[in-house]
Short mmCIF file of C-alpha atoms in Angstrom, two decimals:
data_model
loop_
_atom_site.label_atom_id
_atom_site.label_comp_id
_atom_site.label_asym_id
_atom_site.label_seq_id
_atom_site.Cartn_x
_atom_site.Cartn_y
_atom_site.Cartn_z
CA MET A 1 -15.20 -16.70 -3.83
CA SER A 2 -15.92 -14.63 -6.94
CA ARG A 3 -15.21 -11.08 -7.77
CA ALA A 4 -18.78 -10.57 -7.01
CA ASP A 5 -17.93 -11.15 -3.27
CA ARG A 6 -15.38 -8.55 -3.24
CA ARG A 7 -15.83 -4.86 -2.41
CA ASP A 8 -14.49 -2.79 -4.98
CA GLY A 9 -10.52 -2.48 -4.81
CA GLU A 10 -10.31 -5.73 -2.37
CA PHE A 11 -7.91 -7.86 -3.50
CA PRO A 12 -7.85 -11.85 -1.83
CA PHE A 13 -5.59 -13.16 0.78
CA LEU A 14 -4.07 -16.67 1.04
CA TYR A 15 -2.91 -18.23 4.29
CA VAL A 16 -0.49 -21.31 3.73
CA LEU A 17 -0.68 -23.15 6.84
CA GLY A 18 0.92 -26.26 8.18
CA MET A 19 3.50 -27.47 11.00
CA HIS A 20 6.56 -26.22 10.95
CA ARG A 21 9.07 -28.64 8.50
CA SER A 22 6.09 -29.63 6.82
CA GLY A 23 7.17 -28.12 3.44
CA THR A 24 5.19 -24.88 3.87
CA SER A 25 8.24 -23.07 2.54
CA ALA A 26 8.74 -25.34 -0.48
CA VAL A 27 4.86 -24.66 -1.68
CA THR A 28 4.94 -21.04 -0.88
CA SER A 29 8.07 -21.05 -3.18
CA THR A 30 5.80 -21.52 -5.87
CA LEU A 31 3.52 -18.85 -5.28
CA PRO A 32 4.72 -15.75 -6.77
CA HIS A 33 4.97 -17.88 -10.18
CA LEU A 34 1.40 -18.43 -9.95
CA GLY A 35 0.44 -14.53 -9.51
CA LEU A 36 0.44 -14.12 -5.90
CA CYS A 37 2.57 -11.62 -4.10
CA LEU A 38 4.43 -12.21 -0.84
CA THR A 39 5.24 -10.20 2.03
CA ARG A 40 7.46 -7.33 1.65
CA GLU A 41 10.77 -8.90 -0.44
CA ASP A 42 13.06 -6.73 1.96
CA GLU A 43 12.12 -8.09 5.05
CA LEU A 44 11.44 -11.90 4.37
CA MET A 45 13.29 -14.47 6.82
CA GLU A 46 16.81 -14.89 5.20
CA ALA A 47 17.58 -18.69 3.62
CA ASP A 48 19.99 -20.84 6.06
CA LYS A 49 21.51 -24.36 5.93
CA HIS A 50 17.91 -25.75 7.16
CA ASN A 51 15.97 -23.59 4.59
CA ALA A 52 18.55 -23.12 1.28
CA LYS A 53 16.07 -21.44 -0.73
CA GLY A 54 14.73 -19.57 1.92
CA TYR A 55 11.31 -19.52 4.55
CA PHE A 56 9.28 -17.07 2.10
CA GLU A 57 7.91 -15.93 5.32
CA SER A 58 7.53 -12.52 6.97
CA SER A 59 10.01 -11.83 9.82
CA THR A 60 7.59 -8.98 11.10
CA LEU A 61 4.67 -11.02 11.04
CA ALA A 62 6.64 -14.44 12.45
CA PHE A 63 7.93 -11.72 15.36
CA VAL A 64 4.40 -10.63 16.04
CA ASN A 65 2.93 -14.18 16.03
CA ASP A 66 5.57 -14.92 18.83
CA ALA A 67 4.78 -12.20 20.62
CA ILE A 68 0.91 -13.23 20.70
CA LEU A 69 1.90 -16.79 21.91
CA GLY A 70 4.26 -15.35 24.62
CA ALA A 71 1.33 -13.22 25.56
CA LEU A 72 -0.61 -16.16 26.02
CA GLY A 73 2.29 -17.86 28.18
CA GLY A 74 3.80 -19.98 25.37
CA SER A 75 5.57 -20.21 22.24
CA TRP A 76 5.80 -22.05 19.22
CA TYR A 77 7.52 -25.01 20.61
CA LEU A 78 6.00 -24.94 24.05
CA LEU A 79 2.19 -24.26 23.45
CA PRO A 80 0.10 -22.50 25.58
CA ALA A 81 -3.30 -23.48 27.54
CA VAL A 82 -5.82 -21.11 26.20
CA PRO A 83 -9.58 -21.02 26.77
CA ASP A 84 -12.15 -20.51 24.29
CA GLY A 85 -12.58 -16.99 22.56
CA TRP A 86 -8.89 -16.41 23.72
CA GLU A 87 -8.63 -14.16 20.86
CA THR A 88 -11.11 -11.72 21.95
CA PHE A 89 -8.39 -9.95 24.12
CA PHE A 90 -6.21 -8.91 20.95
CA LEU A 91 -9.43 -7.57 19.10
CA ARG A 92 -9.60 -5.04 21.66
CA GLU A 93 -7.66 -1.35 21.42
CA PRO A 94 -4.75 -0.89 21.74
CA PRO A 95 -3.67 -4.45 20.66
CA ARG A 96 -6.36 -4.69 17.56
CA LEU A 97 -4.57 -1.29 16.10
CA SER A 98 -0.87 -2.44 16.47
CA LEU A 99 -1.82 -5.90 14.80
CA CYS A 100 -3.42 -3.97 11.79
CA ASN A 101 -0.26 -1.51 11.52
CA ALA A 102 2.03 -4.68 11.46
CA VAL A 103 -0.14 -6.09 8.35
CA ALA A 104 -0.17 -2.98 6.84
CA SER A 105 3.65 -2.29 7.21
CA VAL A 106 4.45 -5.49 5.28
CA VAL A 107 1.54 -6.30 3.04
CA PRO A 108 0.59 -4.61 -0.27
CA ASP A 109 -3.34 -4.01 -0.16
CA TYR A 110 -3.07 -3.83 -4.29
CA VAL A 111 -2.48 -7.28 -5.31
CA PRO A 112 -3.51 -10.67 -4.40
CA VAL A 113 -0.80 -11.86 -1.48
CA ALA A 114 -0.28 -15.16 0.06
CA TRP A 115 1.19 -15.23 3.58
CA LYS A 116 2.84 -18.17 5.02
CA ASP A 117 3.66 -19.11 8.80
CA PRO A 118 3.19 -22.13 10.64
CA ARG A 119 2.38 -20.35 13.86
CA ASN A 120 -0.70 -19.10 11.94
CA CYS A 121 -1.96 -22.72 12.37
CA LEU A 122 -2.42 -21.53 16.19
CA THR A 123 -3.17 -17.96 15.97
CA LEU A 124 -5.52 -17.71 12.78
CA PRO A 125 -8.56 -16.51 14.76
CA VAL A 126 -6.90 -13.32 15.46
CA TRP A 127 -5.92 -12.80 11.73
CA ARG A 128 -9.37 -13.88 10.21
CA SER A 129 -10.87 -10.73 12.50
CA ILE A 130 -8.28 -8.32 11.53
CA ILE A 131 -7.69 -9.32 8.00
CA THR A 132 -11.11 -8.86 6.05
CA ARG A 133 -9.86 -9.36 2.65
CA PRO A 134 -11.56 -12.51 1.03
CA SER A 135 -9.46 -15.15 1.92
CA ALA A 136 -8.71 -18.73 1.01
CA ALA A 137 -5.79 -21.41 2.50
CA ILE A 138 -3.55 -23.70 1.42
CA PHE A 139 -3.01 -26.53 4.19
CA VAL A 140 0.36 -28.57 3.82
CA TYR A 141 1.04 -31.60 5.98
CA ARG A 142 3.74 -33.98 6.23
CA CYS A 143 4.33 -37.49 7.68
CA PRO A 144 5.02 -36.80 11.45
CA ALA A 145 7.98 -38.98 11.84
CA GLU A 146 9.80 -36.79 9.17
CA VAL A 147 8.74 -33.52 10.64
CA ALA A 148 9.80 -34.99 14.27
CA ALA A 149 13.27 -35.65 12.15
CA SER A 150 13.75 -32.39 10.70
CA LEU A 151 12.73 -30.57 14.11
CA TYR A 152 15.55 -32.63 15.86
CA ALA A 153 18.04 -31.94 12.97
CA ARG A 154 17.16 -27.82 13.16
CA ASN A 155 16.42 -27.56 16.56
CA SER A 156 17.88 -30.28 18.88
CA MET A 157 14.13 -31.21 19.65
CA PRO A 158 13.29 -34.58 21.14
CA THR A 159 11.41 -36.51 18.53
CA GLN A 160 8.62 -37.33 20.88
CA HIS A 161 7.92 -33.44 21.30
CA GLY A 162 8.35 -32.96 17.86
CA ARG A 163 5.61 -35.63 16.89
CA SER A 164 3.34 -34.10 19.77
CA LEU A 165 3.38 -30.55 18.22
CA TRP A 166 2.91 -32.21 14.61
CA GLU A 167 -0.57 -33.36 16.13
CA HIS A 168 -1.36 -30.17 17.92
CA TYR A 169 -0.91 -27.98 15.00
CA ASN A 170 -2.39 -30.05 12.63
CA ARG A 171 -5.59 -30.43 14.85
CA SER A 172 -5.63 -26.84 15.64
CA ALA A 173 -5.21 -25.98 11.72
CA MET A 174 -7.97 -27.98 10.87
CA ARG A 175 -10.29 -25.92 13.61
CA VAL A 176 -8.93 -22.54 12.66
CA MET A 177 -9.87 -22.66 9.26
CA LYS A 178 -13.38 -23.21 9.22
CA ASP A 179 -15.67 -22.22 6.28
CA LEU A 180 -12.64 -21.28 4.12
CA PRO A 181 -11.99 -22.20 0.87
CA VAL A 182 -9.00 -24.65 1.40
CA LEU A 183 -6.85 -26.82 -0.37
CA VAL A 184 -5.17 -29.51 1.45
CA VAL A 185 -1.88 -30.95 0.13
CA ARG A 186 0.37 -33.35 1.14
CA TYR A 187 4.23 -32.27 0.86
CA GLU A 188 5.86 -35.72 -0.36
CA GLU A 189 3.39 -35.66 -2.92
CA ALA A 190 4.28 -32.31 -3.96
CA LEU A 191 7.43 -32.96 -4.49
CA ALA A 192 6.99 -36.20 -6.40
CA ASP A 193 4.91 -34.40 -8.93
CA ALA A 194 5.46 -30.83 -8.97
CA ALA A 195 4.05 -30.37 -12.39
CA SER A 196 0.63 -31.96 -11.42
CA PHE A 197 0.86 -30.03 -7.82
CA CYS A 198 1.46 -26.66 -9.55
CA GLU A 199 -1.71 -27.43 -11.89
CA GLU A 200 -3.53 -28.31 -8.86
CA VAL A 201 -2.65 -25.19 -6.91
CA ALA A 202 -3.71 -22.97 -10.49
CA ASP A 203 -6.96 -24.65 -10.70
CA PHE A 204 -7.71 -23.65 -6.83
CA LEU A 205 -6.98 -20.40 -7.40
CA THR A 206 -8.79 -19.54 -10.78
CA THR A 207 -11.81 -21.47 -9.60
CA LEU A 208 -11.72 -18.70 -6.83
CA ASP A 209 -11.00 -16.00 -9.14
CA ILE A 210 -8.11 -15.11 -6.59
CA VAL A 211 -5.74 -14.92 -9.73
CA SER A 212 -6.28 -15.06 -13.72
CA PRO A 213 -4.77 -17.78 -15.58
CA GLU A 214 -2.72 -15.11 -17.62
CA MET A 215 -0.74 -14.39 -14.47
CA MET A 216 0.64 -17.98 -14.00
CA ARG A 217 3.69 -19.60 -15.03
CA CYS A 218 3.06 -23.10 -13.94
CA GLU A 219 6.33 -24.35 -15.40
CA GLU A 220 8.39 -22.01 -13.27
CA GLY A 221 6.40 -22.81 -10.40
CA ALA A 222 7.21 -26.49 -10.47
CA ARG A 223 10.79 -25.79 -11.01
CA ALA A 224 10.79 -23.95 -7.71
CA LEU A 225 10.06 -27.30 -6.04
CA ASP A 226 13.21 -29.00 -5.43
CA ARG A 227 13.32 -32.68 -4.23
CA SER A 228 16.60 -32.50 -2.68
CA MET A 229 15.30 -30.24 0.15
CA ARG A 230 13.15 -33.10 1.56
CA HIS A 231 16.38 -34.36 3.73
CA GLU A 232 14.36 -36.53 5.95
CA ARG A 233 12.49 -39.48 4.55
CA LEU A 234 10.64 -42.26 6.42
CA GLU A 235 12.31 -44.97 4.75
CA ASP A 236 15.48 -43.71 6.30
CA ILE A 237 14.30 -43.01 9.89
CA GLY A 238 11.47 -45.48 10.33
CA ASP A 239 8.07 -44.93 11.73
CA THR A 240 7.90 -44.10 15.30
CA VAL A 241 4.49 -42.31 15.92
CA LEU A 242 1.69 -42.75 18.13
CA ASP A 243 -1.52 -44.25 17.06
CA SER A 244 -3.41 -41.07 17.86
CA GLN A 245 -0.76 -39.83 15.03
CA LYS A 246 -1.46 -42.28 12.68
CA GLU A 247 -5.15 -41.96 12.70
CA LEU A 248 -4.54 -38.39 12.14
CA LEU A 249 -2.51 -39.02 9.27
CA GLU A 250 -4.97 -41.12 7.81
CA VAL A 251 -7.45 -38.27 8.56
CA LEU A 252 -5.39 -35.91 6.45
CA ASP A 253 -4.84 -38.21 3.74
CA SER A 254 -8.70 -38.60 3.48
CA LEU A 255 -8.93 -34.67 2.89
CA ARG A 256 -6.66 -34.33 0.32
CA GLY A 257 -7.51 -31.73 -2.58
CA ALA A 258 -9.94 -28.71 -2.93
CA HIS A 259 -12.92 -27.76 -0.15
CA SER A 260 -14.77 -24.99 -1.24
CA SER A 261 -15.96 -24.34 2.35
CA TRP A 262 -14.01 -26.36 5.06
CA THR A 263 -15.95 -28.07 7.41
CA VAL A 264 -14.05 -29.19 10.39
CA PRO A 265 -13.52 -33.02 10.50
CA ASP A 266 -14.78 -35.03 13.87
CA LEU A 267 -11.67 -35.31 15.82
CA ASP A 268 -12.76 -37.08 18.52
CA SER A 269 -9.44 -37.55 20.79
CA GLN A 270 -7.70 -34.80 22.10
CA SER A 271 -3.95 -33.78 21.18
CA ARG A 272 -1.16 -35.58 23.24
CA CYS A 273 0.67 -32.09 23.40
#
């Protein structure tokens, strides 16, 4: 992506994708220090005991994503079975107009914007048609056992179901990001070396000309990452994931770093959700 690829007046759009409880909030907390605007501050989800520093997520757009999943017969935790091309229903009028209005109501169009919502791992095909600004993605993943333990702590979700959701969300994200510029980040590594992580994000953003270097405050971004926010650790909870989930984690590890145009990996088995 470069300025030459944009129409006059367009500003880039960055999706932050990843399974719930995978560190997407922590990663998004760094982005305002790296020159990106989030959705309107007055309607961001409030912090709570599970995300003490906040979710950095639009309440309005999360509600709309929940409505999309509900219309398909599911939710973020009870996934709908959908046919290929399911998104075309939402691209007809009047659903399309409602989605466009929802975005316009909370997303400024005069600055580069980052939008984080784990649900977009499932619903991104709709939004990529609605949001026509030049786009890229940061894809965050985390060890499935830690994600499942965190979902149990927050939602009392059985860990088996949490691990299954982890697999489905990550597989879905890898499909829906096709052809986007993507930076793949492992949450545990970002926390372990916040300075290097922020430099990697800064390089990704400047290479794509999403923001200019003078807009970035990498040291402040690194300080936004707090190791104490990682409450569930593999060494404390044990690794009890399925072989298919271990294999998927190995695939994700092999894809870490920047991709100028995302190619969907060959995932030969189906999710166990």
